[in-house]
Amino acid sequence: MKKLINAPEAVLAQALSGIAAAHPGLKVDAENKVIARASGTKPGKVALVSGGGSGHEPLHGGFVGGGMLDAACPGEVFTSPVPGQMLAAAQAVDGGAGVLFIVKNYTGDVLNFQMAAELAVDEGITVETVLVDDDVAVQDSTYTAGRRGTGATVFVEKIAGALAEQGGSLTEVAEMGKRVNAASRSFAVALTACTTPASGKPGFDLPEDEMEVGVGIHGEPGRRREKLRPAKDIVATALDAILADQPLRAGDETIVMVNGLGGTPLIELYVVFNEVAVALADKGVVIARNLVGNYVTSLDMAGVSVTVCKADADMLSLWDAPVNTPALRWGI
Amino acid sequence: MNGVSVDTDLARTWVQAIAAAVDKNKDHLTQLDSAIGDADHGTNMHRGFSAAATAVADYEPDTVGAVLVKTGTTLISTVGGASGPLYGGAFRAIGKALDIPTADSPQFAAALAAGLASVQKLGAAAPGDKTMIDAYAPALAAFQQQADAGAGLAAAALAAADAAEEGMRATTPMQARKGRASYLGARSVGHQDPGATSTALVFRALAETVGDHAETPGAR
């Protein structure tokens, strides 16, 4: 393992100190491990809280700020935060209009946020939850834990965050978050495994000429392993899976994210985005807005995820609303 | 055979024995988790049980259950992931069922059943899903069988530990249907489940703790 760390067990605490030092717009509660807006929550505004394991930066702390999240609770690397953290976050940011928890569908995140919601209700805080489950690599069935929540988390946080900023009620903001999730699909491919600081070794062995197809964001192996193919073919695989689940017609407008998993250079992400743009243009589908970069990462994993949101006019308008966070910033 | 009952001291020793076993096996648990999960089970369990051992070290409550409730609460607030709520909820449920100064084997069997019910309620998993339940359910059944037959804690706990380990080994050929390993589908086959493995450690620690007390001349 070759990493810029001091000690594996100190990574989270020291990264939080770094986030606090780097971004004056954020305040960090080191004891409860909560990242919140330094300005606090405007009275009467619905507060958005998200969280999950660390190692996915900029998710979630990088999306705390005007127009997006009010607070984020980062757990240990790839480990869900604990209920006390989420409760502390909810208490810190509740502006009287309630708190929306945005939760990625991973068993640990779901269970801990569920317990936190119960604790928050006991404290007199109104809580709604949006569960993000956009990953089409996992087949939904009653026998599984359901689809994973991955890239669409960024879309949900941005669009619901904008509605909250505009004065939407807790019910309205939660409904919008659920609509965005329902309209979004993701698919990811890994070229290398990632190495958590605690284990010190790559999560799985991947030969030079192979790739893991259908991975999540925790360094877990994917659905299957295949020979590495050109970007064009990988994009075709991803879009086939996405469109099989969420058909798009000519004239449909989308928000598309081509997301690096942490170890892929931007030039490759642009190669991938080009293939996505060509493939969708062939079908007459419009990419109305896009993101290309590292937004939901998996430590040092090389690879890419593609997320497509079939966006309506409300979503596009909220997408364009001002946002001022470390990782997304426009319109201010 | 019926000489031992679980008191607060024994409960505390059990928690400390689990912490020691997890410490010794943390790399093994993480290695198992890296095959079908995200390589943090050993680290998380170690963080949680170390904190729990510390939390109960100087804790002198009136009931044996209080020690275990405190253990569960500590696990929930330190482990994270799915294991925090599942193990934490289980220990809280076991503890809540033991609102008494000491527990004999039928009472302890009933408490262990409450713990399994908590895990099943929260995780919605069933035997055969390749989870900690595949070690816990056979362990509980073995414990109950011994208790019903009039055996003491030492014999019941030993039978439970053996059954848990057998259940743990039986997870290897299963396909995961719950938790993160379920995302691998058929690729989860051939790997022993880390949660079932840590559950087997918990029951082995109980058997050893109770066994040590049973062997001590004049103890209880």
Coordinates of C-alpha atoms in Angstrom, one line a residue:
Chain A
M1 CA 0.0 0.0 0.0
K2 CA 1.3 3.4 -1.0
K3 CA -0.8 6.2 0.4
L4 CA -0.4 9.7 1.7
I5 CA -1.5 9.0 5.2
N6 CA 0.0 9.1 8.7
A7 CA -1.7 6.1 10.2
P8 CA -4.7 4.1 8.9
E9 CA -6.8 4.8 12.0
A10 CA -6.2 8.5 11.8
V11 CA -7.3 9.0 8.2
L12 CA -10.8 10.2 8.9
A13 CA -10.1 12.5 11.7
Q14 CA -7.2 14.1 9.9
A15 CA -9.1 14.4 6.6
L16 CA -11.9 16.2 8.5
S17 CA -9.4 18.6 9.9
G18 CA -8.1 19.2 6.4
I19 CA -11.7 19.8 5.1
A20 CA -12.2 22.4 7.9
A21 CA -9.0 24.1 7.1
A22 CA -9.6 24.1 3.3
H23 CA -13.1 25.4 3.3
P24 CA -14.1 28.4 5.4
G25 CA -17.7 27.9 4.3
L26 CA -17.9 24.7 6.2
K27 CA -17.6 23.9 9.9
V28 CA -16.6 20.5 11.2
D29 CA -17.7 19.0 14.5
A30 CA -14.7 16.7 15.0
E31 CA -16.2 14.9 18.0
N32 CA -19.5 13.9 16.3
K33 CA -17.9 13.8 12.8
V34 CA -20.4 16.2 11.2
I35 CA -19.6 18.6 8.3
A36 CA -22.1 21.5 8.2
R37 CA -22.5 24.9 6.6
A38 CA -20.6 27.5 8.6
S39 CA -23.6 29.8 8.1
G40 CA -26.1 27.4 9.7
T41 CA -29.6 26.8 8.4
K42 CA -32.0 29.6 7.5
P43 CA -35.0 29.5 9.9
G44 CA -37.9 27.7 8.1
K45 CA -35.7 26.0 5.5
V46 CA -35.8 22.3 5.1
A47 CA -32.4 20.9 6.1
L48 CA -30.8 18.2 3.9
V49 CA -28.5 15.6 5.6
S50 CA -26.6 12.9 3.9
G51 CA -23.8 10.6 4.8
G52 CA -22.2 7.2 4.3
G53 CA -18.8 5.7 4.4
S54 CA -15.8 7.8 3.7
G55 CA -13.6 7.1 0.7
H56 CA -16.2 8.5 -1.8
E57 CA -15.0 12.1 -1.8
P58 CA -16.2 14.6 -2.7
L59 CA -19.4 12.8 -1.7
H60 CA -20.8 13.8 0.8
G61 CA -18.9 16.6 2.5
G62 CA -18.0 18.2 -0.8
F63 CA -21.7 18.8 -1.5
V64 CA -22.4 20.7 1.8
G65 CA -23.2 24.4 1.1
G66 CA -25.7 26.8 -0.4
G67 CA -28.2 25.1 -2.7
M68 CA -27.3 21.5 -1.7
L69 CA -26.7 19.8 1.7
D70 CA -26.9 21.4 5.1
A71 CA -24.7 18.6 6.7
A72 CA -22.9 15.4 6.0
C73 CA -21.9 12.6 8.3
P74 CA -19.0 10.6 7.1
G75 CA -18.4 7.2 8.5
E76 CA -15.2 5.4 8.7
V77 CA -13.8 4.3 5.3
F78 CA -16.5 2.4 3.4
T79 CA -18.4 2.0 6.7
S80 CA -21.8 3.6 7.4
P81 CA -21.8 6.4 10.0
V82 CA -23.4 5.6 13.3
P83 CA -26.9 6.8 14.4
G84 CA -25.4 9.3 17.0
Q85 CA -23.6 11.1 14.2
M86 CA -26.7 11.5 12.1
L87 CA -28.7 12.6 15.1
A88 CA -26.0 15.2 16.0
A89 CA -26.2 16.4 12.3
A90 CA -30.0 16.6 12.4
Q91 CA -30.0 18.5 15.6
A92 CA -27.3 20.9 14.4
V93 CA -29.1 21.8 11.1
D94 CA -32.8 21.6 11.8
G95 CA -34.2 25.0 11.0
G96 CA -37.7 24.1 12.3
A97 CA -39.0 22.9 8.9
G98 CA -37.7 19.3 9.3
V99 CA -34.8 17.3 8.1
L100 CA -34.5 15.2 4.9
F101 CA -32.1 12.2 5.2
I102 CA -30.7 11.2 1.8
V103 CA -29.5 7.6 2.1
K104 CA -27.8 5.3 -0.4
N105 CA -29.2 1.8 -0.5
Y106 CA -26.6 -0.1 1.3
T107 CA -27.7 -2.3 4.3
G108 CA -25.5 -0.5 6.8
D109 CA -26.5 3.0 5.7
V110 CA -30.2 2.0 5.7
L111 CA -30.2 0.5 9.2
N112 CA -28.2 3.3 10.8
F113 CA -30.2 6.1 9.2
Q114 CA -33.4 4.2 10.3
M115 CA -32.2 4.2 13.9
A116 CA -31.2 7.8 13.6
A117 CA -34.6 8.8 12.3
E118 CA -36.2 7.2 15.3
L119 CA -33.9 9.0 17.7
A120 CA -34.5 12.3 15.9
V121 CA -38.3 11.9 16.1
D122 CA -37.9 11.3 19.9
E123 CA -36.1 14.7 19.9
G124 CA -39.0 16.4 18.3
I125 CA -37.4 16.7 14.8
T126 CA -39.5 15.8 11.8
V127 CA -37.6 13.5 9.4
E128 CA -38.2 12.3 5.9
T129 CA -36.0 9.9 4.1
V130 CA -35.1 9.5 0.4
L131 CA -33.5 6.2 -0.5
V132 CA -31.3 6.3 -3.5
D133 CA -31.1 3.0 -5.5
D134 CA -30.1 3.8 -9.1
D135 CA -27.6 1.0 -9.8
V136 CA -28.9 -1.2 -12.6
A137 CA -26.0 -3.6 -12.3
V138 CA -27.9 -5.2 -9.4
Q139 CA -31.2 -6.8 -10.4
D140 CA -34.0 -5.8 -8.1
S141 CA -35.9 -8.7 -6.6
T142 CA -37.6 -9.6 -3.3
Y143 CA -34.7 -11.9 -2.5
T144 CA -32.0 -9.3 -2.5
A145 CA -31.3 -6.1 -0.6
G146 CA -32.3 -4.3 -3.8
R147 CA -30.3 -2.0 -6.0
R148 CA -27.3 -0.1 -4.7
G149 CA -27.4 3.7 -4.4
T150 CA -24.5 5.3 -6.3
G151 CA -24.1 8.2 -8.7
A152 CA -27.7 9.5 -8.6
T153 CA -27.0 10.6 -5.1
V154 CA -25.4 13.7 -6.5
F155 CA -28.5 14.5 -8.6
V156 CA -30.9 14.0 -5.7
E157 CA -28.8 16.2 -3.4
K158 CA -28.5 19.0 -6.0
I159 CA -32.1 19.1 -7.2
A160 CA -33.8 18.5 -3.8
G161 CA -31.3 20.9 -2.3
A162 CA -32.3 23.6 -4.7
L163 CA -36.0 23.1 -4.0
A164 CA -35.3 23.4 -0.2
E165 CA -33.4 26.6 -0.8
Q166 CA -36.4 28.0 -2.7
G167 CA -38.7 27.3 0.3
G168 CA -40.1 23.9 -0.6
S169 CA -41.8 22.0 2.3
L170 CA -40.3 18.8 3.7
T171 CA -42.9 16.8 1.9
E172 CA -42.2 18.6 -1.4
V173 CA -38.5 18.3 -1.1
A174 CA -38.7 14.6 -0.2
E175 CA -41.1 14.0 -3.2
M176 CA -38.7 15.7 -5.5
G177 CA -35.8 13.7 -4.2
K178 CA -37.8 10.5 -4.9
R179 CA -38.7 11.7 -8.4
V180 CA -35.1 12.3 -9.2
N181 CA -34.1 8.9 -7.9
A182 CA -36.9 7.2 -9.9
A183 CA -35.7 9.0 -13.0
S184 CA -32.0 8.0 -12.6
R185 CA -30.0 4.9 -13.5
S186 CA -26.3 4.1 -13.1
F187 CA -23.8 1.5 -14.2
A188 CA -20.1 1.2 -13.4
V189 CA -17.0 -0.6 -14.6
A190 CA -13.7 -1.0 -12.7
L191 CA -10.3 -1.4 -14.2
T192 CA -8.6 -1.9 -10.9
A193 CA -9.6 -2.7 -7.3
C194 CA -9.2 -0.1 -4.6
T195 CA -7.2 -0.4 -1.4
T196 CA -8.6 0.7 1.9
P197 CA -6.1 2.1 4.4
A198 CA -7.2 -0.4 7.0
S199 CA -6.7 -3.5 4.9
G200 CA -3.7 -2.3 3.0
K201 CA -4.4 -4.6 0.1
P202 CA -6.5 -4.3 -3.1
G203 CA -10.0 -5.7 -2.5
F204 CA -9.7 -8.2 -5.4
D205 CA -7.1 -9.2 -7.9
L206 CA -7.7 -8.0 -11.4
P207 CA -5.4 -9.1 -14.2
E208 CA -4.0 -6.4 -16.5
D209 CA -6.3 -7.3 -19.4
E210 CA -9.5 -7.7 -17.5
M211 CA -12.2 -5.5 -16.0
E212 CA -15.0 -5.9 -13.4
V213 CA -18.4 -5.1 -14.8
G214 CA -21.2 -3.8 -12.6
V215 CA -19.2 -2.7 -9.6
G216 CA -20.5 -0.6 -6.7
I217 CA -18.6 2.1 -4.9
H218 CA -17.0 0.1 -2.1
G219 CA -14.3 -1.9 -3.8
E220 CA -16.5 -5.0 -3.8
P221 CA -16.2 -7.2 -6.8
G222 CA -18.8 -6.6 -9.6
R223 CA -21.4 -8.9 -11.2
R224 CA -18.9 -10.4 -13.6
R225 CA -15.4 -10.2 -15.0
E226 CA -14.6 -9.7 -18.7
K227 CA -11.7 -9.0 -21.0
L228 CA -11.0 -5.3 -21.1
R229 CA -12.6 -3.7 -24.2
P230 CA -12.4 -0.3 -25.9
A231 CA -14.3 2.6 -24.1
K232 CA -16.9 2.6 -26.9
D233 CA -17.9 -1.0 -26.0
I234 CA -17.9 -0.4 -22.3
V235 CA -20.2 2.6 -22.8
A236 CA -22.4 0.4 -25.0
T237 CA -22.7 -2.1 -22.2
A238 CA -23.4 0.6 -19.6
L239 CA -26.0 2.3 -21.7
D240 CA -27.7 -0.9 -22.8
A241 CA -28.2 -1.8 -19.1
I242 CA -29.4 1.7 -18.3
L243 CA -31.8 2.0 -21.2
A244 CA -33.2 -1.5 -20.8
D245 CA -34.3 -0.3 -17.4
Q246 CA -35.3 3.3 -18.2
P247 CA -36.2 3.6 -21.9
L248 CA -35.5 7.0 -23.5
R249 CA -37.2 8.3 -26.6
A250 CA -36.0 10.8 -29.2
G251 CA -36.4 14.3 -27.7
D252 CA -36.1 13.2 -24.1
E253 CA -33.9 15.5 -22.0
T254 CA -31.3 14.1 -19.7
I255 CA -28.7 15.0 -17.1
V256 CA -25.7 12.8 -17.6
M257 CA -22.8 12.2 -15.2
V258 CA -19.6 10.5 -16.3
N259 CA -18.0 9.9 -13.0
G260 CA -14.4 8.7 -12.2
L261 CA -14.0 6.2 -9.4
G262 CA -10.9 7.9 -8.0
G263 CA -8.0 6.5 -10.1
T264 CA -9.0 7.4 -13.6
P265 CA -7.6 10.5 -15.4
L266 CA -10.0 13.1 -16.7
I267 CA -8.8 12.5 -20.3
E268 CA -10.3 9.0 -20.1
L269 CA -13.5 10.3 -18.6
Y270 CA -13.8 12.7 -21.6
V271 CA -13.3 9.8 -24.0
V272 CA -16.1 8.0 -22.2
F273 CA -18.3 11.1 -22.2
N274 CA -17.8 11.5 -25.9
E275 CA -19.0 7.9 -26.5
V276 CA -22.0 8.5 -24.3
A277 CA -22.8 11.7 -26.2
V278 CA -22.5 10.0 -29.6
A279 CA -24.6 7.0 -28.5
L280 CA -27.4 9.1 -27.0
A281 CA -27.4 11.5 -30.0
D282 CA -27.9 8.5 -32.3
K283 CA -31.1 7.9 -30.4
G284 CA -32.1 11.5 -30.5
V285 CA -31.8 11.8 -26.7
V286 CA -30.7 15.2 -25.6
I287 CA -28.0 15.7 -22.9
A288 CA -29.4 18.9 -21.5
R289 CA -26.8 19.1 -18.6
N290 CA -23.8 17.1 -17.7
L291 CA -21.0 16.5 -15.2
V292 CA -17.7 15.0 -16.1
G293 CA -15.3 14.4 -13.2
N294 CA -14.7 12.6 -9.9
Y295 CA -17.9 13.0 -7.8
V296 CA -18.6 9.7 -6.2
T297 CA -15.3 7.9 -5.9
S298 CA -14.1 4.6 -4.5
L299 CA -10.7 5.6 -3.1
D300 CA -8.1 4.8 -5.7
M301 CA -10.2 2.6 -7.9
A302 CA -9.7 3.1 -11.7
G303 CA -12.9 3.0 -13.5
V304 CA -16.0 4.9 -14.4
S305 CA -19.7 5.1 -13.7
V306 CA -22.3 6.5 -16.0
T307 CA -25.5 8.0 -14.6
V308 CA -28.4 9.1 -16.7
C309 CA -31.4 11.1 -15.3
K310 CA -34.4 11.5 -17.5
A311 CA -35.1 15.1 -16.4
D312 CA -38.3 17.1 -16.6
A313 CA -38.5 20.8 -16.8
D314 CA -38.7 21.2 -13.0
M315 CA -35.6 19.1 -12.5
L316 CA -33.6 21.1 -15.1
S317 CA -34.7 24.4 -13.6
L318 CA -33.6 23.3 -10.1
W319 CA -30.4 21.9 -11.5
D320 CA -29.6 25.3 -12.8
A321 CA -30.3 27.0 -9.5
P322 CA -27.2 28.5 -7.8
V323 CA -25.0 26.1 -5.8
N324 CA -22.0 26.9 -3.7
T325 CA -20.2 23.9 -2.3
P326 CA -16.6 22.7 -2.5
A327 CA -17.3 20.2 -5.3
L328 CA -20.2 21.9 -7.2
R329 CA -20.4 25.6 -7.8
W330 CA -22.3 27.7 -10.3
G331 CA -24.7 30.5 -10.6
I332 CA -23.5 32.5 -7.6
Chain B
M1 CA -23.6 -29.4 35.7
N2 CA -26.0 -26.8 36.9
G3 CA -23.5 -25.1 39.0
V4 CA -23.0 -22.0 36.8
S5 CA -25.3 -19.1 36.3
V6 CA -24.6 -16.0 34.3
D7 CA -24.0 -13.0 36.6
T8 CA -22.8 -9.5 35.9
D9 CA -19.2 -10.6 36.4
L10 CA -19.6 -13.5 33.9
A11 CA -21.4 -11.2 31.4
R12 CA -18.5 -8.7 31.6
T13 CA -15.9 -11.5 31.1
W14 CA -17.8 -12.7 28.1
V15 CA -17.8 -9.3 26.5
Q16 CA -14.0 -9.0 27.2
A17 CA -13.5 -12.5 25.7
I18 CA -15.3 -11.5 22.5
A19 CA -13.1 -8.4 22.3
A20 CA -10.0 -10.6 22.7
A21 CA -11.2 -13.1 20.1
V22 CA -12.1 -10.3 17.6
D23 CA -8.7 -8.7 18.2
K24 CA -7.0 -12.0 17.4
N25 CA -9.1 -12.6 14.3
K26 CA -9.6 -9.2 12.9
D27 CA -7.3 -9.7 9.9
H28 CA -9.1 -13.0 9.2
L29 CA -12.5 -11.3 9.3
T30 CA -11.4 -8.5 7.1
Q31 CA -9.8 -10.9 4.6
L32 CA -13.1 -12.9 4.4
D33 CA -15.0 -9.5 4.0
S34 CA -12.7 -8.4 1.1
A35 CA -13.7 -11.5 -0.9
I36 CA -17.4 -10.7 -0.9
G37 CA -17.8 -7.3 0.8
D38 CA -15.8 -4.2 1.4
A39 CA -13.0 -5.4 3.7
D40 CA -13.9 -3.6 6.9
H41 CA -15.6 -6.3 9.1
G42 CA -12.6 -7.0 11.2
T43 CA -11.7 -3.3 11.7
N44 CA -15.3 -2.4 12.6
M45 CA -15.9 -5.3 15.0
H46 CA -12.5 -4.6 16.7
R47 CA -13.4 -0.9 17.1
G48 CA -16.8 -1.8 18.6
F49 CA -15.9 -4.6 20.9
S50 CA -12.8 -2.8 22.2
A51 CA -15.1 0.1 23.1
A52 CA -17.6 -2.3 24.7
A53 CA -15.0 -4.0 26.8
T54 CA -13.9 -0.6 28.1
A55 CA -17.4 0.5 28.7
V56 CA -18.3 -2.5 30.9
A57 CA -14.9 -2.7 32.6
D58 CA -15.9 -0.7 35.7
Y59 CA -19.7 -1.1 35.3
E60 CA -21.4 -2.7 38.3
P61 CA -25.1 -2.8 37.6
D62 CA -27.7 -4.9 39.6
T63 CA -28.7 -7.0 36.6
V64 CA -26.8 -9.2 34.2
G65 CA -28.9 -7.7 31.4
A66 CA -27.6 -4.2 32.1
V67 CA -24.0 -5.2 31.1
L68 CA -25.3 -6.6 27.8
V69 CA -27.5 -3.6 27.1
K70 CA -24.6 -1.3 27.6
T71 CA -22.5 -3.5 25.3
G72 CA -25.2 -3.3 22.6
T73 CA -25.5 0.5 22.9
T74 CA -21.8 0.9 22.7
L75 CA -21.7 -1.3 19.6
I76 CA -24.4 0.7 17.9
S77 CA -22.5 3.9 18.5
T78 CA -19.1 2.6 17.4
V79 CA -19.2 -0.2 14.9
G80 CA -21.0 1.4 11.9
G81 CA -22.0 -0.4 8.8
A82 CA -24.7 -3.1 9.0
S83 CA -22.8 -4.9 11.8
G84 CA -23.4 -2.0 14.3
P85 CA -27.2 -2.1 14.4
L86 CA -27.3 -5.9 14.0
Y87 CA -24.9 -6.8 16.7
G88 CA -25.8 -3.8 18.9
G89 CA -29.5 -4.6 18.5
A90 CA -28.9 -8.2 19.4
F91 CA -27.0 -7.5 22.6
R92 CA -29.5 -4.9 23.6
A93 CA -32.3 -7.5 23.1
I94 CA -30.4 -10.2 25.0
G95 CA -29.8 -7.7 27.8
K96 CA -33.3 -6.5 28.0
A97 CA -34.5 -10.1 28.4
L98 CA -32.2 -10.6 31.4
D99 CA -33.6 -8.0 33.8
I100 CA -32.4 -10.2 36.7
P101 CA -29.3 -10.5 38.9
T102 CA -28.3 -13.9 37.5
A103 CA -29.5 -16.2 34.7
D104 CA -29.7 -20.0 34.4
S105 CA -29.6 -21.8 31.1
P106 CA -33.3 -21.7 30.3
Q107 CA -33.3 -17.9 31.0
F108 CA -30.2 -17.4 28.9
A109 CA -31.7 -19.5 26.1
A110 CA -34.8 -17.2 26.1
A111 CA -32.5 -14.1 26.0
L112 CA -30.5 -15.5 23.1
A113 CA -33.8 -16.1 21.2
A114 CA -34.7 -12.4 21.8
G115 CA -31.3 -11.5 20.3
L116 CA -31.9 -13.6 17.2
A117 CA -35.4 -12.1 16.8
S118 CA -33.8 -8.6 16.8
V119 CA -31.3 -9.5 14.1
Q120 CA -34.0 -11.1 12.0
K121 CA -36.4 -8.1 12.4
L122 CA -33.7 -5.6 11.5
G123 CA -31.9 -7.4 8.7
A124 CA -34.9 -9.3 7.3
A125 CA -32.7 -12.2 6.6
A126 CA -33.6 -15.9 6.9
P127 CA -31.4 -19.0 7.4
G128 CA -29.7 -19.8 4.1
D129 CA -29.2 -16.1 3.1
K130 CA -25.5 -16.3 3.9
T131 CA -25.5 -14.0 6.9
M132 CA -24.7 -14.1 10.7
I133 CA -28.1 -15.8 11.1
D134 CA -26.7 -19.0 9.6
A135 CA -24.4 -19.3 12.6
Y136 CA -26.8 -17.7 15.2
A137 CA -29.8 -19.8 14.4
P138 CA -28.2 -23.2 14.8
A139 CA -26.3 -22.0 17.9
L140 CA -29.5 -21.0 19.5
A141 CA -31.2 -24.3 18.6
A142 CA -28.4 -26.2 20.1
F143 CA -28.4 -24.1 23.2
Q144 CA -32.2 -24.5 23.6
Q145 CA -32.0 -28.2 23.1
Q146 CA -29.5 -28.6 25.9
A147 CA -31.4 -26.2 28.2
D148 CA -34.6 -28.1 27.6
A149 CA -32.9 -31.3 28.4
G150 CA -31.9 -29.9 31.7
A151 CA -28.2 -29.2 30.9
G152 CA -26.4 -26.4 32.6
L153 CA -24.9 -23.3 30.9
A154 CA -21.5 -24.9 30.3
A155 CA -22.9 -27.8 28.2
A156 CA -25.4 -25.6 26.4
A157 CA -22.8 -22.9 25.5
L158 CA -20.4 -25.6 24.3
A159 CA -23.1 -27.1 22.1
A160 CA -24.0 -23.7 20.8
A161 CA -20.4 -22.8 19.9
D162 CA -19.9 -26.0 18.0
A163 CA -23.2 -25.5 16.1
A164 CA -22.3 -21.9 15.3
E165 CA -19.0 -23.0 13.8
E166 CA -20.7 -25.7 11.8
G167 CA -23.2 -23.1 10.6
M168 CA -20.4 -20.7 9.7
R169 CA -18.7 -23.4 7.6
A170 CA -22.0 -24.1 5.9
T171 CA -22.2 -20.6 4.5
T172 CA -19.3 -21.2 2.1
P173 CA -21.4 -22.8 -0.7
M174 CA -24.3 -20.5 -0.2
Q175 CA -25.3 -17.6 -2.5
A176 CA -25.8 -14.4 -0.6
R177 CA -29.2 -12.9 -0.7
K178 CA -28.8 -10.1 1.9
G179 CA -26.3 -7.4 2.6
R180 CA -23.5 -6.2 0.4
A181 CA -22.4 -9.7 -0.7
S182 CA -25.8 -10.1 -2.4
Y183 CA -24.7 -7.6 -5.0
L184 CA -22.2 -10.2 -6.3
G185 CA -25.0 -12.7 -7.1
A186 CA -23.5 -16.2 -7.9
R187 CA -20.0 -14.8 -7.4
S188 CA -20.6 -14.9 -3.6
V189 CA -20.6 -18.7 -3.7
G190 CA -17.4 -20.3 -2.4
H191 CA -16.6 -17.8 0.3
Q192 CA -17.3 -18.1 4.0
D193 CA -19.5 -15.4 5.3
P194 CA -17.7 -12.9 7.6
G195 CA -20.8 -12.1 9.7
A196 CA -21.3 -15.8 10.4
T197 CA -17.7 -16.1 11.3
S198 CA -17.8 -13.3 13.8
T199 CA -21.0 -14.8 15.3
A200 CA -19.1 -18.1 15.8
L201 CA -16.5 -16.1 17.7
V202 CA -19.1 -14.7 20.0
F203 CA -20.5 -18.1 20.8
R204 CA -17.1 -19.7 21.2
A205 CA -16.2 -16.9 23.6
L206 CA -19.3 -17.6 25.6
A207 CA -18.5 -21.3 25.8
E208 CA -15.0 -20.6 27.0
T209 CA -16.1 -18.0 29.5
V210 CA -18.8 -20.2 31.0
G211 CA -16.4 -23.2 30.9
D212 CA -13.7 -21.3 32.8
H213 CA -16.2 -20.4 35.5
A214 CA -17.6 -24.0 35.7
E215 CA -14.1 -25.4 36.3
T216 CA -13.2 -23.0 39.0
P217 CA -13.7 -24.9 42.3
G218 CA -16.3 -23.4 44.5
A219 CA -17.4 -20.8 41.9
R220 CA -21.0 -19.9 42.3

